[in-house]
Coordinates of C-alpha atoms (C1' of nucleotides) in Angstrom, one line a residue:
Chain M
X73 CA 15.4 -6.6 23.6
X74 CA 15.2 -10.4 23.6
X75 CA 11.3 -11.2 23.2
X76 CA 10.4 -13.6 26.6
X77 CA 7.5 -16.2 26.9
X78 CA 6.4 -16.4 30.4
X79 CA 7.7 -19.4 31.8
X80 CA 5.0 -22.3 31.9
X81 CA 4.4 -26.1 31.7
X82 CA 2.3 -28.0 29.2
X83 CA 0.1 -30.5 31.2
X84 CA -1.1 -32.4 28.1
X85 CA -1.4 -35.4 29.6
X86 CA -3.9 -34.2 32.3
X87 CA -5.9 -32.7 29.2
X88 CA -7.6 -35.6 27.8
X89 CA -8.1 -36.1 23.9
X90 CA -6.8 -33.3 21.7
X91 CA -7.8 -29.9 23.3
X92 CA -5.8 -27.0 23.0
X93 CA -2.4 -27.6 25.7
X94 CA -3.0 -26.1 29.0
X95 CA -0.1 -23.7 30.5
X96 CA 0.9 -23.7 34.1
X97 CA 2.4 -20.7 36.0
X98 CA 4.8 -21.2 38.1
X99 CA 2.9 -19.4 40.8
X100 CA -0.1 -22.1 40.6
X101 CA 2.6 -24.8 40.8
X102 CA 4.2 -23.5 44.2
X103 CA 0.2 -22.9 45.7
X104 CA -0.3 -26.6 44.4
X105 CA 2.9 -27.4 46.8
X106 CA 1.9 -25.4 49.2
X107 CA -1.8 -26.7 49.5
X108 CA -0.3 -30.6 49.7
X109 CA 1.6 -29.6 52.4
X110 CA -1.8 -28.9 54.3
X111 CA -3.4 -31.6 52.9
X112 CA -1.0 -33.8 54.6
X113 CA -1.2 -32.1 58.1
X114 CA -5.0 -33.1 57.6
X115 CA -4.4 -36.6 56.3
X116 CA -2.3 -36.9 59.9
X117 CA -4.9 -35.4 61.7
X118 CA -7.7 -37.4 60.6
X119 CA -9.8 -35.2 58.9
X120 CA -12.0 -36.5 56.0
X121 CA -12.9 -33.8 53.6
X122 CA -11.7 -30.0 53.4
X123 CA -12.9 -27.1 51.1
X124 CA -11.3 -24.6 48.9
X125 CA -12.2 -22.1 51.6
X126 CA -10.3 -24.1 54.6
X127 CA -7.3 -24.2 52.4
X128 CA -7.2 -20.9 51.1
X129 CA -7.0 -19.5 54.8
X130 CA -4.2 -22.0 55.4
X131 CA -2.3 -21.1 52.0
X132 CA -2.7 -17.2 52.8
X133 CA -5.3 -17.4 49.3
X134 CA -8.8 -17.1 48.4
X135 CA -11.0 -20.3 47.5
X136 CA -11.6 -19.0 44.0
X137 CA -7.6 -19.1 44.1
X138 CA -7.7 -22.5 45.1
X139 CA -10.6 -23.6 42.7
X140 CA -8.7 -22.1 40.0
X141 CA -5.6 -23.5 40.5
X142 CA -7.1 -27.3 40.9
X143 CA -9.4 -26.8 37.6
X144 CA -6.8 -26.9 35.3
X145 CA -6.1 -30.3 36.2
X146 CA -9.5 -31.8 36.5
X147 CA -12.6 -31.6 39.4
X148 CA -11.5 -33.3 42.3
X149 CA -14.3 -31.9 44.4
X150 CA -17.9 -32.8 45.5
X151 CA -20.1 -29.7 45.2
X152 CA -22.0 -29.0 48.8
X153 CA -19.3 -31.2 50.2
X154 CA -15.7 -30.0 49.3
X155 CA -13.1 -32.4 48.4
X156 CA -11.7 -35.7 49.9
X157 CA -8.5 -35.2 52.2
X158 CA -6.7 -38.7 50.8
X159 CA -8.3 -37.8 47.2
X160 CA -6.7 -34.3 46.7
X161 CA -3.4 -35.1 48.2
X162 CA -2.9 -38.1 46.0
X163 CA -4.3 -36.1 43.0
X164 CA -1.4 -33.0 44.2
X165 CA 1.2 -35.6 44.4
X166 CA 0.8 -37.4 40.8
X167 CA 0.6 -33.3 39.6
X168 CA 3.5 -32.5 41.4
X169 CA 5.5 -35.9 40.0
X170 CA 6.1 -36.9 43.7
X171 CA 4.9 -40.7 42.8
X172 CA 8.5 -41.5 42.1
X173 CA 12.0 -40.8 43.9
X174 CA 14.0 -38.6 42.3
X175 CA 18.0 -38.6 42.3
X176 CA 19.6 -35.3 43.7
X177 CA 23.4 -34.5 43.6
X178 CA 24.9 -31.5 45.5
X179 CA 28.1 -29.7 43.4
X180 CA 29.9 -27.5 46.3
X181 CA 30.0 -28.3 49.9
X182 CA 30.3 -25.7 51.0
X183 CA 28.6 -24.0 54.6
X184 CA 25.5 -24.3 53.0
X185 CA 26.1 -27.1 50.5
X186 CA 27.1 -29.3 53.2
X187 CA 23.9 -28.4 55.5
X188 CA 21.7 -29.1 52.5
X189 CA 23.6 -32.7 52.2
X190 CA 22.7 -33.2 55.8
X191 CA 19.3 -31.9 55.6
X192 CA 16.8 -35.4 56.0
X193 CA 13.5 -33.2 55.3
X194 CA 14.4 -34.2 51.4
X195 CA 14.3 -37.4 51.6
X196 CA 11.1 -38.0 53.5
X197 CA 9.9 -36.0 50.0
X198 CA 11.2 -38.3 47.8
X199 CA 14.3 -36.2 46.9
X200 CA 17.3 -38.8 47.3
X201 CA 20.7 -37.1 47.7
X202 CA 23.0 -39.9 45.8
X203 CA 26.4 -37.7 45.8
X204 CA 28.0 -34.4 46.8
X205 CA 30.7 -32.8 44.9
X206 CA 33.4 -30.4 45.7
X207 CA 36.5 -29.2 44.2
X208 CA 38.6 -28.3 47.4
X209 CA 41.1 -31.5 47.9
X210 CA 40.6 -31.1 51.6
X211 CA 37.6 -31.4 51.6
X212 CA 37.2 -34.3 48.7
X213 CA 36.9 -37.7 50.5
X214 CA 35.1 -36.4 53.5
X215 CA 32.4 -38.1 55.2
X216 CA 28.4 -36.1 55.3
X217 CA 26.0 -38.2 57.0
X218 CA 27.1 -41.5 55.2
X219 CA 27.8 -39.3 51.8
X220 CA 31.4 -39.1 50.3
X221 CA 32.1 -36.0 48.8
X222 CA 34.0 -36.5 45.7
X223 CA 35.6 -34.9 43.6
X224 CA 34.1 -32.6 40.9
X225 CA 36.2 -33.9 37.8
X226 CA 34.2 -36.6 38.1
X227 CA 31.0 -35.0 37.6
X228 CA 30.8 -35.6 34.2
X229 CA 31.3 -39.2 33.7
X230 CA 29.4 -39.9 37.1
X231 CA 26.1 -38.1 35.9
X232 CA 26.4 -39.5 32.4
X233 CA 26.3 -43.4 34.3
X234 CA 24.3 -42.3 37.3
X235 CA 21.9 -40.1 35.4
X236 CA 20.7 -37.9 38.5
X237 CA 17.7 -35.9 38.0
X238 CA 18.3 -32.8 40.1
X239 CA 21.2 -30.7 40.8
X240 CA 21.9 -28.6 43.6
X241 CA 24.3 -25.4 43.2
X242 CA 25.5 -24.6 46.2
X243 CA 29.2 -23.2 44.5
X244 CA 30.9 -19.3 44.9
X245 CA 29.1 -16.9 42.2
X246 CA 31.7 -16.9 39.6
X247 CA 31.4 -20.9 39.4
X248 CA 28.3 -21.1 38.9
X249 CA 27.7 -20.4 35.5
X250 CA 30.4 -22.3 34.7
X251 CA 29.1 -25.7 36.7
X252 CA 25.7 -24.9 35.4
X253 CA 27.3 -25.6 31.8
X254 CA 29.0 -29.0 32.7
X255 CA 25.7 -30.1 34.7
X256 CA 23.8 -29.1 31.7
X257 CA 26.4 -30.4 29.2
X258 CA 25.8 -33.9 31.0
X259 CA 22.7 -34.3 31.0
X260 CA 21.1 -32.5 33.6
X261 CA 17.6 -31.5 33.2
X262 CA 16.5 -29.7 36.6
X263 CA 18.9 -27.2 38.6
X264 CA 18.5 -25.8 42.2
X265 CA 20.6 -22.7 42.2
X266 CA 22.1 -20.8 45.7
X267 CA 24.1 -18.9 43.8
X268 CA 23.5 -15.4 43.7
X269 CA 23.8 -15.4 39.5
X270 CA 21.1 -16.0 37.2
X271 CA 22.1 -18.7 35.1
X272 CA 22.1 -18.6 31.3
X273 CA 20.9 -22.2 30.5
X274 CA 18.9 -23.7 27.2
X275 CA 15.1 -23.6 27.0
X276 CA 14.6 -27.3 28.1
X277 CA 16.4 -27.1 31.2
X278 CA 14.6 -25.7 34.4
X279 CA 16.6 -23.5 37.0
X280 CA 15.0 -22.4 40.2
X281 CA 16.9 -20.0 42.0
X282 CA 17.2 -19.2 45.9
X283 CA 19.0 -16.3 46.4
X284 CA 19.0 -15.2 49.7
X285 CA 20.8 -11.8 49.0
X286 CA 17.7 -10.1 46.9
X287 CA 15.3 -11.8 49.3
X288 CA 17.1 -9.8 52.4
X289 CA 17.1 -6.6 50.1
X290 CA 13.4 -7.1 49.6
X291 CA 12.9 -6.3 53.2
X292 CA 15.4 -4.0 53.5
X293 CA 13.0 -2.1 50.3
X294 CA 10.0 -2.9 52.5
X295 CA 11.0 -1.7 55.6
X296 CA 12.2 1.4 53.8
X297 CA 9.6 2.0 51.9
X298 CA 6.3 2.0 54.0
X299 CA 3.5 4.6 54.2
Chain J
X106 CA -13.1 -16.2 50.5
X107 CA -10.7 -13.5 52.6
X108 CA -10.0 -11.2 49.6
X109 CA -6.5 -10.5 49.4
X110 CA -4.6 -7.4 48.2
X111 CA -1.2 -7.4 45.8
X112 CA 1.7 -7.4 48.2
X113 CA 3.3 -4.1 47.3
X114 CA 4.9 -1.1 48.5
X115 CA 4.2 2.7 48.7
X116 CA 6.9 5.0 46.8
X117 CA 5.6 8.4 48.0
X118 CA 9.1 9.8 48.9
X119 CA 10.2 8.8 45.2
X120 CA 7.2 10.6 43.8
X121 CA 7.3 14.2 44.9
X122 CA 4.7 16.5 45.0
X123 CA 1.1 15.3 45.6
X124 CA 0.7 13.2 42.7
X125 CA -1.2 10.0 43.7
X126 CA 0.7 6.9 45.1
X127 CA 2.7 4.8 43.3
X128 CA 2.5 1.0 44.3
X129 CA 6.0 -1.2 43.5
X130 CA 5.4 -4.9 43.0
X131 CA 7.6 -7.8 44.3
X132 CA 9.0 -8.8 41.1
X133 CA 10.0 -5.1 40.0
X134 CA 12.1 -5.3 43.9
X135 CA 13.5 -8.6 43.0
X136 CA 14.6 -7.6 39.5
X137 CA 16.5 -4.1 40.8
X138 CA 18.3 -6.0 42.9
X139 CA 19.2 -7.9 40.2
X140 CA 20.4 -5.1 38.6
X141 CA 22.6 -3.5 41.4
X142 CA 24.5 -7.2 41.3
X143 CA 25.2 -6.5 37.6
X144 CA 26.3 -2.6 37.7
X145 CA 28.6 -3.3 40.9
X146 CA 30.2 -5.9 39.0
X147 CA 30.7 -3.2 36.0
X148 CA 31.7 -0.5 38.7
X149 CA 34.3 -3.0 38.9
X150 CA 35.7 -3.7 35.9
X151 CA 35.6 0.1 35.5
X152 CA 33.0 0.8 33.1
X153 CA 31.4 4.5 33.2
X154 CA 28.1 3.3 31.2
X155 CA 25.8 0.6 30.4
X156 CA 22.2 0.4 28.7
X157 CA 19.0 -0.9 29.2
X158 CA 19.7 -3.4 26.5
X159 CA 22.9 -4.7 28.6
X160 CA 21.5 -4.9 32.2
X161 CA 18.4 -6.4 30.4
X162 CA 20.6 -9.2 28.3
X163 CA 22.5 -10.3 32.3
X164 CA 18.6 -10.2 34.0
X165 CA 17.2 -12.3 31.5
X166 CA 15.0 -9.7 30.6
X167 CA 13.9 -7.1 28.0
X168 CA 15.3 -3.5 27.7
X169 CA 12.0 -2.1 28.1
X170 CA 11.4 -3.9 31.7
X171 CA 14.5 -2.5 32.7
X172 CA 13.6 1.1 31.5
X173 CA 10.3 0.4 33.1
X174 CA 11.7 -0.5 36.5
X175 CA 13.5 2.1 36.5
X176 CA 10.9 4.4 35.4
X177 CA 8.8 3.7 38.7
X178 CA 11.2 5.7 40.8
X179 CA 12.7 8.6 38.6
X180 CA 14.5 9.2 35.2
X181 CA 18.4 8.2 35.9
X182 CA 19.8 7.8 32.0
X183 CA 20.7 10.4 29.3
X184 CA 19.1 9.4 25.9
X185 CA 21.5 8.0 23.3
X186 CA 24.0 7.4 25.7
X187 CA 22.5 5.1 28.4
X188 CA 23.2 5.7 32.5
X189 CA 25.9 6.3 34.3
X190 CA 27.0 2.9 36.0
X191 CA 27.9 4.7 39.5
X192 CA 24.8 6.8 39.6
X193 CA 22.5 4.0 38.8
X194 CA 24.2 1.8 41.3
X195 CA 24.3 4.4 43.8
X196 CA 20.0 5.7 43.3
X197 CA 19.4 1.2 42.9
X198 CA 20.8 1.4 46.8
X199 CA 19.0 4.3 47.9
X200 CA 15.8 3.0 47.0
X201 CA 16.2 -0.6 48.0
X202 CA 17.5 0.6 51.3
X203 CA 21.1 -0.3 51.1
X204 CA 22.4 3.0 52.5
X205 CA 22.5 2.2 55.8
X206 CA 23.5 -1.1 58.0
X207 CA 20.0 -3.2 59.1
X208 CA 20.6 -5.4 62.3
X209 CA 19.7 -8.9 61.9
X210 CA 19.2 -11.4 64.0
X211 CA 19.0 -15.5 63.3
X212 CA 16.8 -17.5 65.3
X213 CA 16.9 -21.7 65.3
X214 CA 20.7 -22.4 64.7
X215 CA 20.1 -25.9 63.5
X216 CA 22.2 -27.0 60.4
X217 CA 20.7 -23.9 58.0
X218 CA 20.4 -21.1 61.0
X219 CA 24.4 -21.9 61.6
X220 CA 25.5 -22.3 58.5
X221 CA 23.5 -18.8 57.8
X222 CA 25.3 -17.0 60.5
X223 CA 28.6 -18.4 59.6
X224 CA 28.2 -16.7 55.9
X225 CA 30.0 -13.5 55.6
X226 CA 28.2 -12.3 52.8
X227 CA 25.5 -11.0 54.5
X228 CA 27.7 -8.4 56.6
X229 CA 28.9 -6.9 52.9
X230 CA 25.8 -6.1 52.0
X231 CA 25.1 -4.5 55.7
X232 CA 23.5 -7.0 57.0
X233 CA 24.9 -7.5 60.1
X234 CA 24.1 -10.6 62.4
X235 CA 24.4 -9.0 65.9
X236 CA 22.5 -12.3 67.4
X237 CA 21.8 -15.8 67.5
X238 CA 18.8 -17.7 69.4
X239 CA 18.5 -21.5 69.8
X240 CA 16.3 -23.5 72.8
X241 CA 18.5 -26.3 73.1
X242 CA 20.3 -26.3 75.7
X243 CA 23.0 -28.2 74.5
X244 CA 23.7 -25.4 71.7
X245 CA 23.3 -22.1 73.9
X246 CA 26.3 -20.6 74.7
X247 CA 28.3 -22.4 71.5
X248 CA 30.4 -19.7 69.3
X249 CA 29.3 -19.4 65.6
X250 CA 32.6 -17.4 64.5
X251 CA 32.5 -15.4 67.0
X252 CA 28.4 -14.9 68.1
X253 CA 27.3 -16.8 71.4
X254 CA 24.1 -18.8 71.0
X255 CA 22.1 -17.0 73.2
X256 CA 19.1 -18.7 75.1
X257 CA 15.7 -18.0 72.9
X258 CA 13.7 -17.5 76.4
X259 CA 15.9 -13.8 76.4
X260 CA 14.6 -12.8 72.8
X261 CA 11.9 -10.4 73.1
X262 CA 13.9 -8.6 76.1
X263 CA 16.5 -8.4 73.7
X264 CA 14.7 -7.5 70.8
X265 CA 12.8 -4.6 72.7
X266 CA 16.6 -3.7 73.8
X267 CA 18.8 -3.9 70.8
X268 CA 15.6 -3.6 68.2
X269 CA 17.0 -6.0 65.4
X270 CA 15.2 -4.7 62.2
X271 CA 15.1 -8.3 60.8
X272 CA 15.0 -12.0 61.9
X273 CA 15.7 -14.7 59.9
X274 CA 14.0 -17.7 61.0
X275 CA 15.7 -21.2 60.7
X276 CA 13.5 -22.6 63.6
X277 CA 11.3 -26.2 62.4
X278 CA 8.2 -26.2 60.9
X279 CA 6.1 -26.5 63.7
X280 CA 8.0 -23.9 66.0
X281 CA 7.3 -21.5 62.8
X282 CA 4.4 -19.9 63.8
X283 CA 4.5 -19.6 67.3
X284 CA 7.8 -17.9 66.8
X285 CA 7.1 -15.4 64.7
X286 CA 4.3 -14.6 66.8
X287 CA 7.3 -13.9 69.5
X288 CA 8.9 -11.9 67.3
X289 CA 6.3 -9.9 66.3
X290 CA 5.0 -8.8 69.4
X291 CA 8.4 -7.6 70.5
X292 CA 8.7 -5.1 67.5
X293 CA 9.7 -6.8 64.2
X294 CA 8.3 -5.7 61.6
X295 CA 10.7 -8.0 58.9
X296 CA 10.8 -11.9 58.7
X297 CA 13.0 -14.2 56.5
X298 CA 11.6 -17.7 56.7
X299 CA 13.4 -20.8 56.1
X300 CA 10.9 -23.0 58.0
X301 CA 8.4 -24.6 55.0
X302 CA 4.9 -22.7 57.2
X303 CA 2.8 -19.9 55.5
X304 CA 3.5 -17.3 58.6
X305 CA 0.2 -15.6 59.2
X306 CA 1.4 -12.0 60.7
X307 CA 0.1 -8.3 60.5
X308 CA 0.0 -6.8 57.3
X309 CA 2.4 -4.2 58.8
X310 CA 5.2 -6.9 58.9
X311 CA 6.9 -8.5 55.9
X312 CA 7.7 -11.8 55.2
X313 CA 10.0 -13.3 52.7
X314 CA 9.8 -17.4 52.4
X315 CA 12.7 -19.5 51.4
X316 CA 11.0 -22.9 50.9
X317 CA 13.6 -25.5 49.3
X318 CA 11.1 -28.1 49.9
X319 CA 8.5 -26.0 47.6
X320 CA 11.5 -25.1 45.3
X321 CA 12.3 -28.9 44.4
X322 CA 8.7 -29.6 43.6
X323 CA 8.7 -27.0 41.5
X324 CA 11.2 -29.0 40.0
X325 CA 9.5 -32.1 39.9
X326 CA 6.8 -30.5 38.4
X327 CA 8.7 -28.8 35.6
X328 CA 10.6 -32.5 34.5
X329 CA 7.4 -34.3 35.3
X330 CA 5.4 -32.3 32.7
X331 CA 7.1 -31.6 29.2
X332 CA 6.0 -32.0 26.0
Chain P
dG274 C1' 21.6 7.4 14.9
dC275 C1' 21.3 5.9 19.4
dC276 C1' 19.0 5.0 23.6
dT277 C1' 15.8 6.6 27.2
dG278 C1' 11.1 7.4 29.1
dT279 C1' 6.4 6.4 28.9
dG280 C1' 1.5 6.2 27.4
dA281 C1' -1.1 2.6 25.0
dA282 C1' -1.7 -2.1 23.9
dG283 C1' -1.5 -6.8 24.9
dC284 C1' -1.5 -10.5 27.8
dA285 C1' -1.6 -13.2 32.0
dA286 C1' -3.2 -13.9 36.6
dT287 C1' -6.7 -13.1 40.0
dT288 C1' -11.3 -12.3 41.5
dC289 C1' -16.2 -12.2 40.7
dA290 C1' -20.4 -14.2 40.5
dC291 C1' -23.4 -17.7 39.6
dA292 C1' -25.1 -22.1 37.5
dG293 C1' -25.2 -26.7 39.0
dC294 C1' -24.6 -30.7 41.9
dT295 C1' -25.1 -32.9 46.8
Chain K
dA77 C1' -28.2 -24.6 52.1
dG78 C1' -23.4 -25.5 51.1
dC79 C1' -19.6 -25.6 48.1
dT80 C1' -17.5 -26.6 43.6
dG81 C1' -16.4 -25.4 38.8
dT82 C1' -15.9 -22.0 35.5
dG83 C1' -16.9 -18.3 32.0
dA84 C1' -16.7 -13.3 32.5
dA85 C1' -14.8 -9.2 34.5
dT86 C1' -11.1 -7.2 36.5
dT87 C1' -6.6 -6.2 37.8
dG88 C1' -1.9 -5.6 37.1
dC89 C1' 2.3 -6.9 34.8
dT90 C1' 4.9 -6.9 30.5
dT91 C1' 5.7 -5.5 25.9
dC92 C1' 5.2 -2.4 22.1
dA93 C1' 6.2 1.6 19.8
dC94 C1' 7.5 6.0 19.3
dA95 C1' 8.3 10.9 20.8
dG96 C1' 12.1 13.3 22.6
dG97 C1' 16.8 14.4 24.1
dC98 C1' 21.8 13.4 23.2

DNA sequence: GCCTGTGAAGCAATTCACAGCT
DNA sequence: AGCTGTGAATTGCTTCACAGGC
């Protein structure tokens, strides 16, 4: 029944003057990801330039893949040479919105909401975490790496005056939905879900969901499944 | 360059006879999953019946997807009335694999590998954790409710041993690779990764990729560019 | 009348292939 | 000669629309 339009990204402001707007798919951003994350190991190891067809091999692609992908957003290449190491990185990082920090609060600590709180890898990224939440009293007040968890009736009136920009679900199924609705009720824009529920949220707010469950039954269908 | 096939699976023993080969791709897998969630939680509440326009309205999809899905393996609903909510649980397990226990093993048992074999939700779904591997020393021999840590020199004895049918790998980035080669070469043929490396392994082998790191700048992306 | 099952149509993503710059 | 950038061709996923059984 309800008529779906993929889900995509205008990139207007990397089309300069009026053209049509561009669409993104959500697969091109994660190879964008994906290829930064080789860039970097490049940038570390000194190497000047790289070509579509070094980081295709990396990414598990093909170069026209990777040509593709980077067209949308302008040339960043030298033909004969391939494309600058520091260039393309940079380039990835203003696509991505990496230039700027961006504030991350964790609702349910959880075994795995805790281990996300603890996790440093984010914040090398840029992803600050600036509060946990959690509505178990015994748990309320205590101490994750230098975070206090606090208590999830304040949730509300904290993200209205500390205007995170991410949230991180880490709560049982049947919260989830529920949370989702104050997060997005707040103010929040951008969710991480671990919940195994797919969340019912507006249009303008973006859910990303990690649900290690179907990914488990995906192998369980591959390995059951083969020729 | 290296041209790449879709990643997708043969369905021979769903399609009898000789007909020719039916490929599944990941996102059909991914949403009948999806669906088993949603029928188990009607098998619970007791309902005898649903339709493609109800399982389609809790996937966030479209009746026809779901009648197309479902299509792919068989013909499971009466017209006018819709389908049976046990039998379409019960042929959604069958061909996802979810008949049977799969072994699973956890390798790294860092803050995600231990907070992954303390979750019991795994085990209802028959996936059973029957080890854990870390090369610390420090850690080996520590009880995660109720596994020993074993020493990751012992793994591909044990794995040509007990033959685990799945490892989930929780190891850091740059032990990635080199782990999953292990792995590999003793037998295993299905990988969940939590480490944020494209795996390069046999096409015989599956691999499933949890990358939060990938997931956030996804996010970044999607608040970075809006109209 | 209601809802499934499915070819056909439509649309989006990937791959091809080559012109063009270095 | 080497490698990018990109329209065109292709592939494959999704949606339409309707015949067919309940």
């Amino acid at each position: 029944m309800v008529p779906r339009g993929p889900r995509m990204y205008l990139v207007n402001q990397f089309t300069s003057g009026s053209r049509p707007v561009k669409r993104i798919a959500d697969s091109t951003v994660r190879r964008l990801s994906a290829y930064l994350r080789f860039l970097e190991d490049f940038e570390h190891r000194g190497l000047a330039t790289i070509s579509s067809d070094e980081l295709a091999r990396r990414g598990g692609t093909t170069s026209a893949q990777v040509r593709k992908d980077l067209s949308f957003f302008g040339s960043f290449g030298k033909r004969g040479l391939g494309y600058s190491v520091p260039e393309l990185a940079g380039r990835l990082r203003e696509i991505l919105g990496l230039g700027r920090d961006w504030r991350v609060i964790i609702v349910g600590t959880g075994k795995i909401g805790a281990a996300l709180a603890r996790h440093h890898g984010f914040r090398q990224r840029g992803f600050m975490i600036v509060a946990a939440y959690d509505n178990d009293p015994a748990i309320v007040g205590a101490d994750l790496d230098g975070l206090t968890v606090r208590d999830i009736s304040r949730l509300e009136s904290d993200v209205r005056r500390e205007h995170p920009d991410i949230a991180v679900l880490a709560v049982p199924e049947e919260a989830a939905q529920p949370v989702a609705q104050r997060l997005v009720k707040a103010g929040i824009k951008a969710i991480l879900n671990f919940a195994p529920a797919q969340l019912q949220v507006p249009a303008d707010v973006t859910v990303k969901t990690v649900n290690m469950a179907m990914e488990l039954e995906g192998l369980s269908f591959a390995l059951t499944n083969r020729e």
